[in-house]
Amino acid sequence: IISYRVDINMRFRTSSSDGLLLWSGRQSDPQEQKDENDDFLAVGLNQGYLTLAYNLGSGEAILRYNLTRLDDDLWHRIRVV
């Protein structure tokens, strides 16, 4: 992620309750030791609920939107700002 502002807008449809929708970050080598300062942004589903995980230099944070399940095979639009 190059800028200080992120605006992600996507539509998706799935019946899977777990999965990765978007990843932005460095591809890690399993042989390398994990660097806690590696920036990343991930959007996915966990048990059918939208999950946003990120590390932008201050450690990893995980947000989960648990009001609506999104694994119902209907179209959904999400926006991350």
mmCIF file of N, CA and C in Angstrom:
data_model
loop_
_atom_site.group_PDB
_atom_site.id
_atom_site.type_symbol
_atom_site.label_atom_id
_atom_site.label_comp_id
_atom_site.label_asym_id
_atom_site.label_seq_id
_atom_site.Cartn_x
_atom_site.Cartn_y
_atom_site.Cartn_z
ATOM 1 N N ILE A 1 0.862 -1.161 0.000
ATOM 2 C CA ILE A 1 0.000 0.000 0.000
ATOM 3 C C ILE A 1 0.905 1.220 0.000
ATOM 4 N N ILE A 2 0.715 2.070 -0.961
ATOM 5 C CA ILE A 2 1.646 3.166 -1.171
ATOM 6 C C ILE A 2 1.152 4.481 -0.589
ATOM 7 N N SER A 3 -0.141 4.718 -0.580
ATOM 8 C CA SER A 3 -0.633 6.011 -0.098
ATOM 9 C C SER A 3 -1.098 5.902 1.350
ATOM 10 N N TYR A 4 -1.444 7.045 1.912
ATOM 11 C CA TYR A 4 -1.946 7.080 3.278
ATOM 12 C C TYR A 4 -3.450 6.866 3.331
ATOM 13 N N ARG A 5 -4.098 6.881 2.186
ATOM 14 C CA ARG A 5 -5.553 6.731 2.131
ATOM 15 C C ARG A 5 -5.897 5.471 1.356
ATOM 16 N N VAL A 6 -6.784 4.683 1.911
ATOM 17 C CA VAL A 6 -7.220 3.447 1.263
ATOM 18 C C VAL A 6 -8.717 3.542 1.027
ATOM 19 N N ASP A 7 -9.138 3.231 -0.180
ATOM 20 C CA ASP A 7 -10.560 3.190 -0.513
ATOM 21 C C ASP A 7 -10.783 1.961 -1.394
ATOM 22 N N ILE A 8 -11.309 0.916 -0.804
ATOM 23 C CA ILE A 8 -11.534 -0.349 -1.508
ATOM 24 C C ILE A 8 -13.028 -0.549 -1.644
ATOM 25 N N ASN A 9 -13.459 -0.827 -2.852
ATOM 26 C CA ASN A 9 -14.872 -1.042 -3.136
ATOM 27 C C ASN A 9 -14.963 -2.316 -3.965
ATOM 28 N N MET A 10 -15.694 -3.315 -3.494
ATOM 29 C CA MET A 10 -15.789 -4.563 -4.250
ATOM 30 C C MET A 10 -17.149 -5.220 -4.077
ATOM 31 N N ARG A 11 -17.492 -6.007 -5.091
ATOM 32 C CA ARG A 11 -18.703 -6.828 -5.045
ATOM 33 C C ARG A 11 -18.269 -8.279 -5.140
ATOM 34 N N PHE A 12 -18.959 -9.142 -4.411
ATOM 35 C CA PHE A 12 -18.631 -10.560 -4.457
ATOM 36 C C PHE A 12 -19.853 -11.381 -4.087
ATOM 37 N N ARG A 13 -19.769 -12.650 -4.436
ATOM 38 C CA ARG A 13 -20.814 -13.608 -4.093
ATOM 39 C C ARG A 13 -20.119 -14.915 -3.750
ATOM 40 N N THR A 14 -20.499 -15.521 -2.624
ATOM 41 C CA THR A 14 -19.873 -16.774 -2.221
ATOM 42 C C THR A 14 -20.802 -17.574 -1.324
ATOM 43 N N SER A 15 -20.595 -18.868 -1.331
ATOM 44 C CA SER A 15 -21.270 -19.737 -0.372
ATOM 45 C C SER A 15 -20.258 -20.309 0.621
ATOM 46 N N SER A 16 -18.983 -19.952 0.460
ATOM 47 C CA SER A 16 -17.933 -20.400 1.381
ATOM 48 C C SER A 16 -17.929 -19.525 2.624
ATOM 49 N N SER A 17 -17.792 -20.142 3.773
ATOM 50 C CA SER A 17 -17.816 -19.365 5.015
ATOM 51 C C SER A 17 -16.446 -18.813 5.394
ATOM 52 N N ASP A 18 -15.379 -19.318 4.797
ATOM 53 C CA ASP A 18 -14.029 -18.851 5.102
ATOM 54 C C ASP A 18 -13.261 -18.661 3.802
ATOM 55 N N GLY A 19 -12.549 -17.546 3.708
ATOM 56 C CA GLY A 19 -11.729 -17.331 2.518
ATOM 57 C C GLY A 19 -11.190 -15.921 2.445
ATOM 58 N N LEU A 20 -10.173 -15.749 1.629
ATOM 59 C CA LEU A 20 -9.517 -14.465 1.429
ATOM 60 C C LEU A 20 -10.083 -13.799 0.182
ATOM 61 N N LEU A 21 -10.555 -12.560 0.325
ATOM 62 C CA LEU A 21 -11.083 -11.798 -0.806
ATOM 63 C C LEU A 21 -10.032 -10.878 -1.408
ATOM 64 N N LEU A 22 -9.167 -10.308 -0.565
ATOM 65 C CA LEU A 22 -8.156 -9.366 -1.046
ATOM 66 C C LEU A 22 -6.948 -9.415 -0.132
ATOM 67 N N TRP A 23 -5.769 -9.371 -0.712
ATOM 68 C CA TRP A 23 -4.517 -9.310 0.045
ATOM 69 C C TRP A 23 -3.636 -8.260 -0.600
ATOM 70 N N SER A 24 -3.085 -7.361 0.196
ATOM 71 C CA SER A 24 -2.093 -6.410 -0.269
ATOM 72 C C SER A 24 -0.954 -6.429 0.733
ATOM 73 N N GLY A 25 0.195 -6.849 0.288
ATOM 74 C CA GLY A 25 1.346 -6.943 1.176
ATOM 75 C C GLY A 25 2.446 -7.735 0.513
ATOM 76 N N ARG A 26 3.505 -7.893 1.229
ATOM 77 C CA ARG A 26 4.659 -8.623 0.728
ATOM 78 C C ARG A 26 4.393 -10.119 0.804
ATOM 79 N N GLN A 27 4.815 -10.835 -0.209
ATOM 80 C CA GLN A 27 4.714 -12.292 -0.168
ATOM 81 C C GLN A 27 5.861 -12.798 0.690
ATOM 82 N N SER A 28 5.525 -13.520 1.734
ATOM 83 C CA SER A 28 6.567 -13.968 2.646
ATOM 84 C C SER A 28 7.125 -15.319 2.210
ATOM 85 N N ASP A 29 8.382 -15.497 2.473
ATOM 86 C CA ASP A 29 9.066 -16.756 2.204
ATOM 87 C C ASP A 29 9.003 -17.593 3.480
ATOM 88 N N PRO A 30 8.517 -18.827 3.406
ATOM 89 C CA PRO A 30 8.428 -19.658 4.619
ATOM 90 C C PRO A 30 9.774 -19.866 5.298
ATOM 91 N N GLN A 31 10.880 -19.705 4.558
ATOM 92 C CA GLN A 31 12.215 -19.881 5.130
ATOM 93 C C GLN A 31 12.663 -18.657 5.932
ATOM 94 N N GLU A 32 12.059 -17.495 5.652
ATOM 95 C CA GLU A 32 12.443 -16.265 6.350
ATOM 96 C C GLU A 32 11.701 -16.152 7.669
ATOM 97 N N GLN A 33 12.344 -15.494 8.615
ATOM 98 C CA GLN A 33 11.675 -15.208 9.878
ATOM 99 C C GLN A 33 10.682 -14.079 9.642
ATOM 100 N N LYS A 34 9.492 -14.207 10.207
ATOM 101 C CA LYS A 34 8.453 -13.198 10.008
ATOM 102 C C LYS A 34 8.857 -11.890 10.678
ATOM 103 N N ASP A 35 8.744 -10.816 9.925
ATOM 104 C CA ASP A 35 9.028 -9.480 10.435
ATOM 105 C C ASP A 35 7.714 -8.850 10.869
ATOM 106 N N GLU A 36 7.601 -8.501 12.139
ATOM 107 C CA GLU A 36 6.354 -7.935 12.659
ATOM 108 C C GLU A 36 6.041 -6.575 12.059
ATOM 109 N N ASN A 37 7.006 -5.957 11.372
ATOM 110 C CA ASN A 37 6.775 -4.651 10.772
ATOM 111 C C ASN A 37 6.366 -4.741 9.307
ATOM 112 N N ASP A 38 6.145 -5.941 8.783
ATOM 113 C CA ASP A 38 5.693 -6.082 7.399
ATOM 114 C C ASP A 38 4.260 -5.582 7.276
ATOM 115 N N ASP A 39 4.075 -4.521 6.499
ATOM 116 C CA ASP A 39 2.739 -3.953 6.309
ATOM 117 C C ASP A 39 1.899 -4.866 5.424
ATOM 118 N N PHE A 40 0.620 -4.985 5.747
ATOM 119 C CA PHE A 40 -0.298 -5.745 4.908
ATOM 120 C C PHE A 40 -1.723 -5.297 5.184
ATOM 121 N N LEU A 41 -2.598 -5.648 4.267
ATOM 122 C CA LEU A 41 -4.034 -5.425 4.409
ATOM 123 C C LEU A 41 -4.725 -6.647 3.826
ATOM 124 N N ALA A 42 -5.628 -7.254 4.588
ATOM 125 C CA ALA A 42 -6.346 -8.443 4.129
ATOM 126 C C ALA A 42 -7.829 -8.273 4.408
ATOM 127 N N VAL A 43 -8.651 -8.634 3.429
ATOM 128 C CA VAL A 43 -10.106 -8.633 3.575
ATOM 129 C C VAL A 43 -10.570 -10.046 3.262
ATOM 130 N N GLY A 44 -11.393 -10.600 4.141
ATOM 131 C CA GLY A 44 -11.855 -11.962 3.918
ATOM 132 C C GLY A 44 -13.079 -12.289 4.734
ATOM 133 N N LEU A 45 -13.442 -13.551 4.699
ATOM 134 C CA LEU A 45 -14.559 -14.053 5.485
ATOM 135 C C LEU A 45 -14.037 -15.050 6.503
ATOM 136 N N ASN A 46 -14.579 -14.969 7.707
ATOM 137 C CA ASN A 46 -14.283 -15.919 8.766
ATOM 138 C C ASN A 46 -15.605 -16.328 9.381
ATOM 139 N N GLN A 47 -15.965 -17.581 9.252
ATOM 140 C CA GLN A 47 -17.248 -18.112 9.714
ATOM 141 C C GLN A 47 -18.417 -17.337 9.104
ATOM 142 N N GLY A 48 -18.240 -16.862 7.869
ATOM 143 C CA GLY A 48 -19.292 -16.159 7.145
ATOM 144 C C GLY A 48 -19.347 -14.665 7.374
ATOM 145 N N TYR A 49 -18.522 -14.146 8.273
ATOM 146 C CA TYR A 49 -18.538 -12.717 8.598
ATOM 147 C C TYR A 49 -17.324 -12.008 8.001
ATOM 148 N N LEU A 50 -17.520 -10.765 7.598
ATOM 149 C CA LEU A 50 -16.460 -9.966 7.011
ATOM 150 C C LEU A 50 -15.376 -9.689 8.044
ATOM 151 N N THR A 51 -14.122 -9.890 7.635
ATOM 152 C CA THR A 51 -12.981 -9.668 8.515
ATOM 153 C C THR A 51 -11.948 -8.818 7.785
ATOM 154 N N LEU A 52 -11.434 -7.816 8.476
ATOM 155 C CA LEU A 52 -10.374 -6.957 7.961
ATOM 156 C C LEU A 52 -9.189 -7.098 8.905
ATOM 157 N N ALA A 53 -8.067 -7.519 8.376
ATOM 158 C CA ALA A 53 -6.841 -7.625 9.168
ATOM 159 C C ALA A 53 -5.795 -6.732 8.518
ATOM 160 N N TYR A 54 -5.013 -6.045 9.349
ATOM 161 C CA TYR A 54 -3.997 -5.154 8.786
ATOM 162 C C TYR A 54 -2.874 -4.916 9.775
ATOM 163 N N ASN A 55 -1.748 -4.527 9.238
ATOM 164 C CA ASN A 55 -0.617 -4.037 10.005
ATOM 165 C C ASN A 55 -0.004 -2.928 9.172
ATOM 166 N N LEU A 56 -0.091 -1.727 9.653
ATOM 167 C CA LEU A 56 0.452 -0.575 8.935
ATOM 168 C C LEU A 56 1.603 0.054 9.706
ATOM 169 N N GLY A 57 2.311 -0.789 10.461
ATOM 170 C CA GLY A 57 3.490 -0.331 11.172
ATOM 171 C C GLY A 57 3.369 -0.306 12.674
ATOM 172 N N SER A 58 2.166 -0.466 13.204
ATOM 173 C CA SER A 58 1.971 -0.405 14.654
ATOM 174 C C SER A 58 1.541 -1.742 15.243
ATOM 175 N N GLY A 59 1.678 -2.802 14.492
ATOM 176 C CA GLY A 59 1.247 -4.118 14.951
ATOM 177 C C GLY A 59 -0.046 -4.531 14.272
ATOM 178 N N GLU A 60 -0.334 -5.808 14.362
ATOM 179 C CA GLU A 60 -1.492 -6.365 13.669
ATOM 180 C C GLU A 60 -2.791 -6.050 14.401
ATOM 181 N N ALA A 61 -3.825 -5.728 13.621
ATOM 182 C CA ALA A 61 -5.173 -5.493 14.155
ATOM 183 C C ALA A 61 -6.152 -6.284 13.300
ATOM 184 N N ILE A 62 -7.213 -6.774 13.932
ATOM 185 C CA ILE A 62 -8.241 -7.532 13.225
ATOM 186 C C ILE A 62 -9.601 -6.964 13.599
ATOM 187 N N LEU A 63 -10.391 -6.606 12.588
ATOM 188 C CA LEU A 63 -11.750 -6.109 12.783
ATOM 189 C C LEU A 63 -12.710 -7.116 12.169
ATOM 190 N N ARG A 64 -13.816 -7.364 12.859
ATOM 191 C CA ARG A 64 -14.803 -8.316 12.348
ATOM 192 C C ARG A 64 -16.176 -7.667 12.401
ATOM 193 N N TYR A 65 -16.831 -7.637 11.246
ATOM 194 C CA TYR A 65 -18.189 -7.095 11.148
ATOM 195 C C TYR A 65 -19.142 -8.273 11.285
ATOM 196 N N ASN A 66 -19.784 -8.389 12.443
ATOM 197 C CA ASN A 66 -20.557 -9.593 12.725
ATOM 198 C C ASN A 66 -22.063 -9.358 12.793
ATOM 199 N N LEU A 67 -22.569 -8.406 12.021
ATOM 200 C CA LEU A 67 -24.010 -8.181 12.000
ATOM 201 C C LEU A 67 -24.702 -8.984 10.907
ATOM 202 N N THR A 68 -23.994 -9.269 9.828
ATOM 203 C CA THR A 68 -24.603 -9.954 8.690
ATOM 204 C C THR A 68 -23.653 -11.013 8.149
ATOM 205 N N ARG A 69 -24.151 -12.229 7.998
ATOM 206 C CA ARG A 69 -23.359 -13.278 7.340
ATOM 207 C C ARG A 69 -23.362 -13.006 5.839
ATOM 208 N N LEU A 70 -22.218 -13.216 5.216
ATOM 209 C CA LEU A 70 -22.069 -12.917 3.796
ATOM 210 C C LEU A 70 -21.845 -14.173 2.954
ATOM 211 N N ASP A 71 -22.018 -15.337 3.525
ATOM 212 C CA ASP A 71 -21.798 -16.598 2.811
ATOM 213 C C ASP A 71 -23.113 -17.221 2.339
ATOM 214 N N ASP A 72 -24.033 -16.375 1.872
ATOM 215 C CA ASP A 72 -25.382 -16.810 1.509
ATOM 216 C C ASP A 72 -25.590 -16.945 0.001
ATOM 217 N N ASP A 73 -24.523 -16.895 -0.786
ATOM 218 C CA ASP A 73 -24.558 -17.014 -2.245
ATOM 219 C C ASP A 73 -25.359 -15.890 -2.910
ATOM 220 N N LEU A 74 -25.474 -14.752 -2.233
ATOM 221 C CA LEU A 74 -26.081 -13.548 -2.798
ATOM 222 C C LEU A 74 -24.974 -12.527 -3.041
ATOM 223 N N TRP A 75 -25.239 -11.557 -3.928
ATOM 224 C CA TRP A 75 -24.258 -10.512 -4.201
ATOM 225 C C TRP A 75 -24.207 -9.525 -3.040
ATOM 226 N N HIS A 76 -22.981 -9.170 -2.650
ATOM 227 C CA HIS A 76 -22.753 -8.190 -1.584
ATOM 228 C C HIS A 76 -21.732 -7.170 -2.073
ATOM 229 N N ARG A 77 -21.869 -5.957 -1.576
ATOM 230 C CA ARG A 77 -20.905 -4.898 -1.867
ATOM 231 C C ARG A 77 -20.285 -4.479 -0.550
ATOM 232 N N ILE A 78 -18.969 -4.400 -0.516
ATOM 233 C CA ILE A 78 -18.292 -3.908 0.680
ATOM 234 C C ILE A 78 -17.399 -2.740 0.283
ATOM 235 N N ARG A 79 -17.231 -1.841 1.221
ATOM 236 C CA ARG A 79 -16.350 -0.693 1.018
ATOM 237 C C ARG A 79 -15.509 -0.527 2.272
ATOM 238 N N VAL A 80 -14.217 -0.465 2.077
ATOM 239 C CA VAL A 80 -13.262 -0.259 3.164
ATOM 240 C C VAL A 80 -12.597 1.081 2.911
ATOM 241 N N VAL A 81 -12.737 2.007 3.846
ATOM 242 C CA VAL A 81 -12.164 3.349 3.699
ATOM 243 C C VAL A 81 -11.226 3.616 4.859
#
